[in-house]
Amino acid sequence: TQLLEQSPQFLSIQEGENLTVYCNSSSVFSSLQWYRQEPGEGPVLLVTVVTGGEVKKLKRLTFQFGDARKDSSLHITAAQPGDTGLYLCAGAGDDMRFGAGTRLTVKP
Amino acid sequence: DAGVIQSPRHEVTEMGQEVTLRCKPISGHDYLFWYRQTMMRGLELLIYFNNNVPIDDSGMPEDRFSAKMPNASFSTLKIQPSEPRDSAVYFCASSQGGWMNTEAFFGQGTRLTVV
């Protein structure tokens, strides 16, 4: 079982601020995904990273996969209230397991 | 396609009763996953199927939990007998080709409360 640790667990910031959340593991993953979950809904895929060192950008969101494919980060620039939600990382190995998530609140 | 459809959306039952959660995956998807989400433990993988065959049920917490996939368009997760600690949101997800570089599409979940 590959364990994924996400930090911080909770994050509350003001609109316009930048933030970074982390996903770490001692296991190597074939790929890693980031999902966002809103209240009352299931998680929705944001991005998949595959190659060590890979960086992907999705508008104001920047995702990076660690060189050793054991960790990843999500950076949000100029956060907006619409970014509020639970951010989950999921690692693909023998199966797909999720971290506990970072609960982000962006205040207007 | 309407996406992954789960029913019911909410279920309240008394301890000891049997509970059956239902899932209709996206047509054409060959993988189906059942997850349980709680504040304490996050999103836990319970079991997954490939082409209707259970592949890994190591996440199923106890023998009280069972899952079936009689055909490509339907799966059930049954808890018998239910206990208060089973209270959680249960998600079904489906994907095409597993989890390697593919997207898992989640249903809206079933919120189970056992009193």
JSON list of C-alpha atoms in Angstrom, two decimals:
[
{"chain": "A", "resi": 1, "resn": "THR", "atom": "CA", "xyz": [0.00, 0.00, 0.00]},
{"chain": "A", "resi": 2, "resn": "GLN", "atom": "CA", "xyz": [1.45, 3.33, -1.04]},
{"chain": "A", "resi": 3, "resn": "LEU", "atom": "CA", "xyz": [0.71, 6.10, 1.41]},
{"chain": "A", "resi": 4, "resn": "LEU", "atom": "CA", "xyz": [0.35, 9.70, 0.31]},
{"chain": "A", "resi": 5, "resn": "GLU", "atom": "CA", "xyz": [0.68, 12.53, 2.80]},
{"chain": "A", "resi": 6, "resn": "GLN", "atom": "CA", "xyz": [-0.72, 15.90, 1.94]},
{"chain": "A", "resi": 7, "resn": "SER", "atom": "CA", "xyz": [0.12, 19.18, 3.63]},
{"chain": "A", "resi": 8, "resn": "PRO", "atom": "CA", "xyz": [-1.14, 21.40, 4.93]},
{"chain": "A", "resi": 9, "resn": "GLN", "atom": "CA", "xyz": [-4.37, 19.72, 5.97]},
{"chain": "A", "resi": 10, "resn": "PHE", "atom": "CA", "xyz": [-6.22, 23.04, 6.10]},
{"chain": "A", "resi": 11, "resn": "LEU", "atom": "CA", "xyz": [-5.41, 26.38, 4.49]},
{"chain": "A", "resi": 12, "resn": "SER", "atom": "CA", "xyz": [-7.37, 29.62, 4.71]},
{"chain": "A", "resi": 13, "resn": "ILE", "atom": "CA", "xyz": [-6.16, 32.61, 2.72]},
{"chain": "A", "resi": 14, "resn": "GLN", "atom": "CA", "xyz": [-7.37, 35.90, 1.30]},
{"chain": "A", "resi": 15, "resn": "GLU", "atom": "CA", "xyz": [-8.26, 36.41, -2.33]},
{"chain": "A", "resi": 16, "resn": "GLY", "atom": "CA", "xyz": [-5.21, 37.35, -4.37]},
{"chain": "A", "resi": 17, "resn": "GLU", "atom": "CA", "xyz": [-2.67, 35.44, -2.30]},
{"chain": "A", "resi": 18, "resn": "ASN", "atom": "CA", "xyz": [-0.45, 32.69, -3.63]},
{"chain": "A", "resi": 19, "resn": "LEU", "atom": "CA", "xyz": [-0.24, 29.23, -2.09]},
{"chain": "A", "resi": 20, "resn": "THR", "atom": "CA", "xyz": [1.44, 25.88, -2.46]},
{"chain": "A", "resi": 21, "resn": "VAL", "atom": "CA", "xyz": [0.20, 22.50, -1.26]},
{"chain": "A", "resi": 22, "resn": "TYR", "atom": "CA", "xyz": [2.23, 19.34, -1.14]},
{"chain": "A", "resi": 23, "resn": "CYS", "atom": "CA", "xyz": [1.81, 15.63, -1.72]},
{"chain": "A", "resi": 24, "resn": "ASN", "atom": "CA", "xyz": [4.57, 13.35, -0.45]},
{"chain": "A", "resi": 25, "resn": "SER", "atom": "CA", "xyz": [5.25, 9.64, -0.35]},
{"chain": "A", "resi": 26, "resn": "SER", "atom": "CA", "xyz": [8.07, 7.19, 0.18]},
{"chain": "A", "resi": 27, "resn": "SER", "atom": "CA", "xyz": [6.84, 5.22, -2.82]},
{"chain": "A", "resi": 28, "resn": "VAL", "atom": "CA", "xyz": [7.55, 5.77, -6.50]},
{"chain": "A", "resi": 29, "resn": "PHE", "atom": "CA", "xyz": [4.51, 6.30, -8.67]},
{"chain": "A", "resi": 30, "resn": "SER", "atom": "CA", "xyz": [3.98, 5.65, -12.35]},
{"chain": "A", "resi": 31, "resn": "SER", "atom": "CA", "xyz": [1.85, 8.76, -12.45]},
{"chain": "A", "resi": 32, "resn": "LEU", "atom": "CA", "xyz": [0.22, 11.16, -10.05]},
{"chain": "A", "resi": 33, "resn": "GLN", "atom": "CA", "xyz": [-3.06, 12.95, -10.33]},
{"chain": "A", "resi": 34, "resn": "TRP", "atom": "CA", "xyz": [-4.58, 15.98, -8.66]},
{"chain": "A", "resi": 35, "resn": "TYR", "atom": "CA", "xyz": [-8.33, 16.19, -8.11]},
{"chain": "A", "resi": 36, "resn": "ARG", "atom": "CA", "xyz": [-10.54, 18.93, -6.68]},
{"chain": "A", "resi": 37, "resn": "GLN", "atom": "CA", "xyz": [-13.67, 18.10, -4.74]},
{"chain": "A", "resi": 38, "resn": "GLU", "atom": "CA", "xyz": [-16.47, 20.52, -3.94]},
{"chain": "A", "resi": 39, "resn": "PRO", "atom": "CA", "xyz": [-19.04, 19.94, -1.19]},
{"chain": "A", "resi": 40, "resn": "GLY", "atom": "CA", "xyz": [-21.64, 17.34, -2.09]},
{"chain": "A", "resi": 41, "resn": "GLU", "atom": "CA", "xyz": [-19.78, 16.26, -5.20]},
{"chain": "A", "resi": 42, "resn": "GLY", "atom": "CA", "xyz": [-17.24, 13.65, -6.20]},
{"chain": "A", "resi": 43, "resn": "PRO", "atom": "CA", "xyz": [-13.63, 14.54, -6.99]},
{"chain": "A", "resi": 44, "resn": "VAL", "atom": "CA", "xyz": [-12.90, 15.92, -10.46]},
{"chain": "A", "resi": 45, "resn": "LEU", "atom": "CA", "xyz": [-9.57, 15.46, -12.19]},
{"chain": "A", "resi": 46, "resn": "LEU", "atom": "CA", "xyz": [-7.40, 18.55, -12.63]},
{"chain": "A", "resi": 47, "resn": "VAL", "atom": "CA", "xyz": [-4.20, 17.09, -14.05]},
{"chain": "A", "resi": 48, "resn": "THR", "atom": "CA", "xyz": [-2.09, 13.97, -14.49]},
{"chain": "A", "resi": 49, "resn": "VAL", "atom": "CA", "xyz": [1.71, 14.12, -14.29]},
{"chain": "A", "resi": 50, "resn": "VAL", "atom": "CA", "xyz": [3.79, 11.25, -15.53]},
{"chain": "A", "resi": 51, "resn": "THR", "atom": "CA", "xyz": [7.44, 12.19, -16.01]},
{"chain": "A", "resi": 52, "resn": "GLY", "atom": "CA", "xyz": [9.81, 12.99, -13.15]},
{"chain": "A", "resi": 53, "resn": "GLY", "atom": "CA", "xyz": [10.38, 16.75, -13.01]},
{"chain": "A", "resi": 54, "resn": "GLU", "atom": "CA", "xyz": [7.33, 17.43, -15.17]},
{"chain": "A", "resi": 55, "resn": "VAL", "atom": "CA", "xyz": [5.59, 20.77, -14.77]},
{"chain": "A", "resi": 56, "resn": "LYS", "atom": "CA", "xyz": [2.06, 21.38, -16.00]},
{"chain": "A", "resi": 57, "resn": "LYS", "atom": "CA", "xyz": [0.10, 24.60, -15.94]},
{"chain": "A", "resi": 58, "resn": "LEU", "atom": "CA", "xyz": [-3.65, 24.97, -15.88]},
{"chain": "A", "resi": 59, "resn": "LYS", "atom": "CA", "xyz": [-4.41, 28.70, -15.93]},
{"chain": "A", "resi": 60, "resn": "ARG", "atom": "CA", "xyz": [-3.36, 29.91, -12.45]},
{"chain": "A", "resi": 61, "resn": "LEU", "atom": "CA", "xyz": [-2.53, 26.40, -11.23]},
{"chain": "A", "resi": 62, "resn": "THR", "atom": "CA", "xyz": [0.97, 24.95, -11.60]},
{"chain": "A", "resi": 63, "resn": "PHE", "atom": "CA", "xyz": [1.60, 21.28, -10.91]},
{"chain": "A", "resi": 64, "resn": "GLN", "atom": "CA", "xyz": [5.04, 19.73, -10.48]},
{"chain": "A", "resi": 65, "resn": "PHE", "atom": "CA", "xyz": [6.05, 16.09, -10.23]},
{"chain": "A", "resi": 66, "resn": "GLY", "atom": "CA", "xyz": [9.22, 15.42, -8.25]},
{"chain": "A", "resi": 67, "resn": "ASP", "atom": "CA", "xyz": [12.30, 14.16, -10.05]},
{"chain": "A", "resi": 68, "resn": "ALA", "atom": "CA", "xyz": [12.08, 10.83, -8.23]},
{"chain": "A", "resi": 69, "resn": "ARG", "atom": "CA", "xyz": [8.31, 10.57, -8.86]},
{"chain": "A", "resi": 70, "resn": "LYS", "atom": "CA", "xyz": [7.61, 10.33, -5.15]},
{"chain": "A", "resi": 71, "resn": "ASP", "atom": "CA", "xyz": [6.14, 13.76, -4.53]},
{"chain": "A", "resi": 72, "resn": "SER", "atom": "CA", "xyz": [4.24, 16.57, -6.14]},
{"chain": "A", "resi": 73, "resn": "SER", "atom": "CA", "xyz": [3.20, 20.13, -5.50]},
{"chain": "A", "resi": 74, "resn": "LEU", "atom": "CA", "xyz": [0.34, 22.35, -6.56]},
{"chain": "A", "resi": 75, "resn": "HIS", "atom": "CA", "xyz": [0.88, 26.09, -6.68]},
{"chain": "A", "resi": 76, "resn": "ILE", "atom": "CA", "xyz": [-2.01, 28.51, -7.11]},
{"chain": "A", "resi": 77, "resn": "THR", "atom": "CA", "xyz": [-1.29, 32.08, -8.12]},
{"chain": "A", "resi": 78, "resn": "ALA", "atom": "CA", "xyz": [-3.65, 34.89, -7.14]},
{"chain": "A", "resi": 79, "resn": "ALA", "atom": "CA", "xyz": [-6.19, 32.60, -5.51]},
{"chain": "A", "resi": 80, "resn": "GLN", "atom": "CA", "xyz": [-9.88, 33.30, -6.03]},
{"chain": "A", "resi": 81, "resn": "PRO", "atom": "CA", "xyz": [-12.92, 32.27, -3.98]},
{"chain": "A", "resi": 82, "resn": "GLY", "atom": "CA", "xyz": [-13.79, 29.82, -6.75]},
{"chain": "A", "resi": 83, "resn": "ASP", "atom": "CA", "xyz": [-10.63, 27.90, -5.92]},
{"chain": "A", "resi": 84, "resn": "THR", "atom": "CA", "xyz": [-12.16, 26.89, -2.59]},
{"chain": "A", "resi": 85, "resn": "GLY", "atom": "CA", "xyz": [-12.40, 23.13, -2.22]},
{"chain": "A", "resi": 86, "resn": "LEU", "atom": "CA", "xyz": [-10.66, 19.94, -1.19]},
{"chain": "A", "resi": 87, "resn": "TYR", "atom": "CA", "xyz": [-7.53, 19.20, -3.23]},
{"chain": "A", "resi": 88, "resn": "LEU", "atom": "CA", "xyz": [-6.62, 15.54, -3.42]},
{"chain": "A", "resi": 89, "resn": "CYS", "atom": "CA", "xyz": [-3.58, 13.86, -4.88]},
{"chain": "A", "resi": 90, "resn": "ALA", "atom": "CA", "xyz": [-3.72, 10.28, -6.10]},
{"chain": "A", "resi": 91, "resn": "GLY", "atom": "CA", "xyz": [-0.78, 8.05, -6.91]},
{"chain": "A", "resi": 92, "resn": "ALA", "atom": "CA", "xyz": [-0.87, 5.25, -9.48]},
{"chain": "A", "resi": 93, "resn": "GLY", "atom": "CA", "xyz": [1.13, 2.16, -8.59]},
{"chain": "A", "resi": 94, "resn": "ASP", "atom": "CA", "xyz": [-0.33, -1.25, -7.89]},
{"chain": "A", "resi": 95, "resn": "ASP", "atom": "CA", "xyz": [-3.63, 0.56, -7.66]},
{"chain": "A", "resi": 96, "resn": "MET", "atom": "CA", "xyz": [-4.75, 4.15, -7.18]},
{"chain": "A", "resi": 97, "resn": "ARG", "atom": "CA", "xyz": [-4.74, 5.57, -3.66]},
{"chain": "A", "resi": 98, "resn": "PHE", "atom": "CA", "xyz": [-5.61, 9.05, -2.50]},
{"chain": "A", "resi": 99, "resn": "GLY", "atom": "CA", "xyz": [-4.09, 11.36, 0.04]},
{"chain": "A", "resi": 100, "resn": "ALA", "atom": "CA", "xyz": [-6.30, 12.82, 2.78]},
{"chain": "A", "resi": 101, "resn": "GLY", "atom": "CA", "xyz": [-6.42, 16.16, 0.96]},
{"chain": "A", "resi": 102, "resn": "THR", "atom": "CA", "xyz": [-5.84, 19.84, 1.62]},
{"chain": "A", "resi": 103, "resn": "ARG", "atom": "CA", "xyz": [-8.97, 21.79, 2.41]},
{"chain": "A", "resi": 104, "resn": "LEU", "atom": "CA", "xyz": [-8.53, 25.26, 0.90]},
{"chain": "A", "resi": 105, "resn": "THR", "atom": "CA", "xyz": [-10.70, 28.25, 1.72]},
{"chain": "A", "resi": 106, "resn": "VAL", "atom": "CA", "xyz": [-10.20, 31.48, -0.21]},
{"chain": "A", "resi": 107, "resn": "LYS", "atom": "CA", "xyz": [-11.92, 34.45, 1.41]},
{"chain": "A", "resi": 108, "resn": "PRO", "atom": "CA", "xyz": [-13.11, 37.37, -0.72]},
{"chain": "B", "resi": 1, "resn": "ASP", "atom": "CA", "xyz": [-23.30, 10.08, -21.17]},
{"chain": "B", "resi": 2, "resn": "ALA", "atom": "CA", "xyz": [-24.80, 11.16, -17.86]},
{"chain": "B", "resi": 3, "resn": "GLY", "atom": "CA", "xyz": [-21.66, 10.25, -15.95]},
{"chain": "B", "resi": 4, "resn": "VAL", "atom": "CA", "xyz": [-21.39, 7.82, -13.07]},
{"chain": "B", "resi": 5, "resn": "ILE", "atom": "CA", "xyz": [-24.76, 7.47, -11.39]},
{"chain": "B", "resi": 6, "resn": "GLN", "atom": "CA", "xyz": [-25.09, 6.45, -7.77]},
{"chain": "B", "resi": 7, "resn": "SER", "atom": "CA", "xyz": [-28.21, 5.76, -5.75]},
{"chain": "B", "resi": 8, "resn": "PRO", "atom": "CA", "xyz": [-29.47, 6.61, -3.31]},
{"chain": "B", "resi": 9, "resn": "ARG", "atom": "CA", "xyz": [-27.87, 10.03, -2.65]},
{"chain": "B", "resi": 10, "resn": "HIS", "atom": "CA", "xyz": [-28.67, 9.77, 1.03]},
{"chain": "B", "resi": 11, "resn": "GLU", "atom": "CA", "xyz": [-29.41, 6.76, 3.19]},
{"chain": "B", "resi": 12, "resn": "VAL", "atom": "CA", "xyz": [-30.30, 6.73, 6.87]},
{"chain": "B", "resi": 13, "resn": "THR", "atom": "CA", "xyz": [-30.67, 3.35, 8.47]},
{"chain": "B", "resi": 14, "resn": "GLU", "atom": "CA", "xyz": [-30.70, 1.74, 11.87]},
{"chain": "B", "resi": 15, "resn": "MET", "atom": "CA", "xyz": [-27.82, -0.28, 13.19]},
{"chain": "B", "resi": 16, "resn": "GLY", "atom": "CA", "xyz": [-28.11, -3.91, 12.18]},
{"chain": "B", "resi": 17, "resn": "GLN", "atom": "CA", "xyz": [-30.00, -3.28, 8.98]},
{"chain": "B", "resi": 18, "resn": "GLU", "atom": "CA", "xyz": [-28.79, -4.25, 5.54]},
{"chain": "B", "resi": 19, "resn": "VAL", "atom": "CA", "xyz": [-27.75, -1.41, 3.24]},
{"chain": "B", "resi": 20, "resn": "THR", "atom": "CA", "xyz": [-27.27, -1.65, -0.52]},
{"chain": "B", "resi": 21, "resn": "LEU", "atom": "CA", "xyz": [-25.58, 1.09, -2.50]},
{"chain": "B", "resi": 22, "resn": "ARG", "atom": "CA", "xyz": [-25.85, 1.13, -6.26]},
{"chain": "B", "resi": 23, "resn": "CYS", "atom": "CA", "xyz": [-23.66, 2.37, -9.07]},
{"chain": "B", "resi": 24, "resn": "LYS", "atom": "CA", "xyz": [-24.00, 2.69, -12.83]},
{"chain": "B", "resi": 25, "resn": "PRO", "atom": "CA", "xyz": [-20.60, 3.36, -14.42]},
{"chain": "B", "resi": 26, "resn": "ILE", "atom": "CA", "xyz": [-19.99, 5.28, -17.61]},
{"chain": "B", "resi": 27, "resn": "SER", "atom": "CA", "xyz": [-20.71, 3.13, -20.63]},
{"chain": "B", "resi": 28, "resn": "GLY", "atom": "CA", "xyz": [-17.54, 1.65, -22.10]},
{"chain": "B", "resi": 29, "resn": "HIS", "atom": "CA", "xyz": [-15.46, 1.98, -18.96]},
{"chain": "B", "resi": 30, "resn": "ASP", "atom": "CA", "xyz": [-13.83, -1.27, -17.94]},
{"chain": "B", "resi": 31, "resn": "TYR", "atom": "CA", "xyz": [-12.74, -0.35, -14.41]},
{"chain": "B", "resi": 32, "resn": "LEU", "atom": "CA", "xyz": [-15.03, 0.35, -11.49]},
{"chain": "B", "resi": 33, "resn": "PHE", "atom": "CA", "xyz": [-13.90, 1.51, -8.05]},
{"chain": "B", "resi": 34, "resn": "TRP", "atom": "CA", "xyz": [-15.68, 1.81, -4.72]},
{"chain": "B", "resi": 35, "resn": "TYR", "atom": "CA", "xyz": [-14.29, 4.37, -2.26]},
{"chain": "B", "resi": 36, "resn": "ARG", "atom": "CA", "xyz": [-15.33, 5.48, 1.20]},
{"chain": "B", "resi": 37, "resn": "GLN", "atom": "CA", "xyz": [-14.68, 9.01, 2.43]},
{"chain": "B", "resi": 38, "resn": "THR", "atom": "CA", "xyz": [-14.62, 10.21, 6.04]},
{"chain": "B", "resi": 39, "resn": "MET", "atom": "CA", "xyz": [-13.08, 13.23, 7.69]},
{"chain": "B", "resi": 40, "resn": "MET", "atom": "CA", "xyz": [-10.81, 11.01, 9.76]},
{"chain": "B", "resi": 41, "resn": "ARG", "atom": "CA", "xyz": [-9.54, 8.64, 7.07]},
{"chain": "B", "resi": 42, "resn": "GLY", "atom": "CA", "xyz": [-10.02, 10.57, 3.84]},
{"chain": "B", "resi": 43, "resn": "LEU", "atom": "CA", "xyz": [-10.80, 8.71, 0.62]},
{"chain": "B", "resi": 44, "resn": "GLU", "atom": "CA", "xyz": [-10.19, 4.98, 1.02]},
{"chain": "B", "resi": 45, "resn": "LEU", "atom": "CA", "xyz": [-10.22, 2.45, -1.80]},
{"chain": "B", "resi": 46, "resn": "LEU", "atom": "CA", "xyz": [-12.49, -0.44, -0.84]},
{"chain": "B", "resi": 47, "resn": "ILE", "atom": "CA", "xyz": [-12.53, -2.63, -3.94]},
{"chain": "B", "resi": 48, "resn": "TYR", "atom": "CA", "xyz": [-12.15, -2.39, -7.68]},
{"chain": "B", "resi": 49, "resn": "PHE", "atom": "CA", "xyz": [-13.32, -4.41, -10.64]},
{"chain": "B", "resi": 50, "resn": "ASN", "atom": "CA", "xyz": [-11.89, -4.92, -14.10]},
{"chain": "B", "resi": 51, "resn": "ASN", "atom": "CA", "xyz": [-14.32, -6.17, -16.74]},
{"chain": "B", "resi": 52, "resn": "ASN", "atom": "CA", "xyz": [-16.80, -7.03, -13.97]},
{"chain": "B", "resi": 53, "resn": "VAL", "atom": "CA", "xyz": [-14.26, -9.19, -12.09]},
{"chain": "B", "resi": 54, "resn": "PRO", "atom": "CA", "xyz": [-13.17, -8.15, -8.58]},
{"chain": "B", "resi": 55, "resn": "ILE", "atom": "CA", "xyz": [-9.41, -7.60, -8.68]},
{"chain": "B", "resi": 56, "resn": "ASP", "atom": "CA", "xyz": [-8.51, -6.28, -5.24]},
{"chain": "B", "resi": 57, "resn": "ASP", "atom": "CA", "xyz": [-10.82, -6.25, -2.24]},
{"chain": "B", "resi": 58, "resn": "SER", "atom": "CA", "xyz": [-8.11, -5.75, 0.35]},
{"chain": "B", "resi": 59, "resn": "GLY", "atom": "CA", "xyz": [-9.63, -2.43, 1.31]},
{"chain": "B", "resi": 60, "resn": "MET", "atom": "CA", "xyz": [-12.95, -3.91, 2.34]},
{"chain": "B", "resi": 61, "resn": "PRO", "atom": "CA", "xyz": [-12.98, -3.36, 6.09]},
{"chain": "B", "resi": 62, "resn": "GLU", "atom": "CA", "xyz": [-14.81, -6.46, 7.22]},
{"chain": "B", "resi": 63, "resn": "ASP", "atom": "CA", "xyz": [-16.83, -9.43, 6.08]},
{"chain": "B", "resi": 64, "resn": "ARG", "atom": "CA", "xyz": [-19.91, -7.31, 6.61]},
{"chain": "B", "resi": 65, "resn": "PHE", "atom": "CA", "xyz": [-18.99, -5.55, 3.37]},
{"chain": "B", "resi": 66, "resn": "SER", "atom": "CA", "xyz": [-19.51, -7.19, -0.01]},
{"chain": "B", "resi": 67, "resn": "ALA", "atom": "CA", "xyz": [-19.53, -5.90, -3.57]},
{"chain": "B", "resi": 68, "resn": "LYS", "atom": "CA", "xyz": [-20.77, -7.35, -6.81]},
{"chain": "B", "resi": 69, "resn": "MET", "atom": "CA", "xyz": [-20.70, -6.38, -10.46]},
{"chain": "B", "resi": 70, "resn": "PRO", "atom": "CA", "xyz": [-23.13, -8.68, -12.29]},
{"chain": "B", "resi": 71, "resn": "ASN", "atom": "CA", "xyz": [-22.68, -6.84, -15.58]},
{"chain": "B", "resi": 72, "resn": "ALA", "atom": "CA", "xyz": [-20.78, -3.96, -17.15]},
{"chain": "B", "resi": 73, "resn": "SER", "atom": "CA", "xyz": [-23.44, -1.42, -16.29]},
{"chain": "B", "resi": 74, "resn": "PHE", "atom": "CA", "xyz": [-24.20, -2.12, -12.66]},
{"chain": "B", "resi": 75, "resn": "SER", "atom": "CA", "xyz": [-22.46, -2.65, -9.34]},
{"chain": "B", "resi": 76, "resn": "THR", "atom": "CA", "xyz": [-23.60, -2.88, -5.74]},
{"chain": "B", "resi": 77, "resn": "LEU", "atom": "CA", "xyz": [-21.91, -2.43, -2.40]},
{"chain": "B", "resi": 78, "resn": "LYS", "atom": "CA", "xyz": [-23.72, -4.14, 0.45]},
{"chain": "B", "resi": 79, "resn": "ILE", "atom": "CA", "xyz": [-23.23, -3.77, 4.17]},
{"chain": "B", "resi": 80, "resn": "GLN", "atom": "CA", "xyz": [-24.87, -6.37, 6.37]},
{"chain": "B", "resi": 81, "resn": "PRO", "atom": "CA", "xyz": [-25.30, -5.77, 9.23]},
{"chain": "B", "resi": 82, "resn": "SER", "atom": "CA", "xyz": [-24.61, -2.04, 9.27]},
{"chain": "B", "resi": 83, "resn": "GLU", "atom": "CA", "xyz": [-22.95, -0.30, 12.21]},
{"chain": "B", "resi": 84, "resn": "PRO", "atom": "CA", "xyz": [-22.68, 3.39, 13.19]},
{"chain": "B", "resi": 85, "resn": "ARG", "atom": "CA", "xyz": [-18.97, 3.42, 12.30]},
{"chain": "B", "resi": 86, "resn": "ASP", "atom": "CA", "xyz": [-19.93, 2.66, 8.69]},
{"chain": "B", "resi": 87, "resn": "SER", "atom": "CA", "xyz": [-21.36, 6.17, 8.41]},
{"chain": "B", "resi": 88, "resn": "ALA", "atom": "CA", "xyz": [-19.50, 7.89, 5.57]},
{"chain": "B", "resi": 89, "resn": "VAL", "atom": "CA", "xyz": [-19.85, 9.04, 1.99]},
{"chain": "B", "resi": 90, "resn": "TYR", "atom": "CA", "xyz": [-19.41, 6.15, -0.43]},
{"chain": "B", "resi": 91, "resn": "PHE", "atom": "CA", "xyz": [-18.20, 6.94, -3.93]},
{"chain": "B", "resi": 92, "resn": "CYS", "atom": "CA", "xyz": [-18.23, 4.87, -7.05]},
{"chain": "B", "resi": 93, "resn": "ALA", "atom": "CA", "xyz": [-15.84, 5.76, -9.87]},
{"chain": "B", "resi": 94, "resn": "SER", "atom": "CA", "xyz": [-15.18, 4.34, -13.30]},
{"chain": "B", "resi": 95, "resn": "SER", "atom": "CA", "xyz": [-12.38, 4.65, -15.81]},
{"chain": "B", "resi": 96, "resn": "GLN", "atom": "CA", "xyz": [-11.23, 3.29, -19.11]},
{"chain": "B", "resi": 97, "resn": "GLY", "atom": "CA", "xyz": [-7.98, 1.37, -18.91]},
{"chain": "B", "resi": 98, "resn": "GLY", "atom": "CA", "xyz": [-7.41, 1.44, -15.15]},
{"chain": "B", "resi": 99, "resn": "TRP", "atom": "CA", "xyz": [-5.68, 4.29, -13.37]},
{"chain": "B", "resi": 100, "resn": "MET", "atom": "CA", "xyz": [-2.48, 4.70, -15.37]},
{"chain": "B", "resi": 101, "resn": "ASN", "atom": "CA", "xyz": [-2.71, 8.09, -17.07]},
{"chain": "B", "resi": 102, "resn": "THR", "atom": "CA", "xyz": [-6.47, 7.88, -17.24]},
{"chain": "B", "resi": 103, "resn": "GLU", "atom": "CA", "xyz": [-9.14, 9.86, -15.48]},
{"chain": "B", "resi": 104, "resn": "ALA", "atom": "CA", "xyz": [-11.37, 8.30, -12.88]},
{"chain": "B", "resi": 105, "resn": "PHE", "atom": "CA", "xyz": [-14.89, 9.73, -13.10]},
{"chain": "B", "resi": 106, "resn": "PHE", "atom": "CA", "xyz": [-16.68, 9.85, -9.80]},
{"chain": "B", "resi": 107, "resn": "GLY", "atom": "CA", "xyz": [-20.35, 9.75, -9.00]},
{"chain": "B", "resi": 108, "resn": "GLN", "atom": "CA", "xyz": [-21.90, 12.21, -6.58]},
{"chain": "B", "resi": 109, "resn": "GLY", "atom": "CA", "xyz": [-21.67, 9.74, -3.75]},
{"chain": "B", "resi": 110, "resn": "THR", "atom": "CA", "xyz": [-24.08, 8.17, -1.29]},
{"chain": "B", "resi": 111, "resn": "ARG", "atom": "CA", "xyz": [-24.08, 9.70, 2.16]},
{"chain": "B", "resi": 112, "resn": "LEU", "atom": "CA", "xyz": [-24.76, 6.86, 4.59]},
{"chain": "B", "resi": 113, "resn": "THR", "atom": "CA", "xyz": [-25.80, 7.48, 8.16]},
{"chain": "B", "resi": 114, "resn": "VAL", "atom": "CA", "xyz": [-26.21, 4.52, 10.48]},
{"chain": "B", "resi": 115, "resn": "VAL", "atom": "CA", "xyz": [-27.97, 5.38, 13.74]}
]
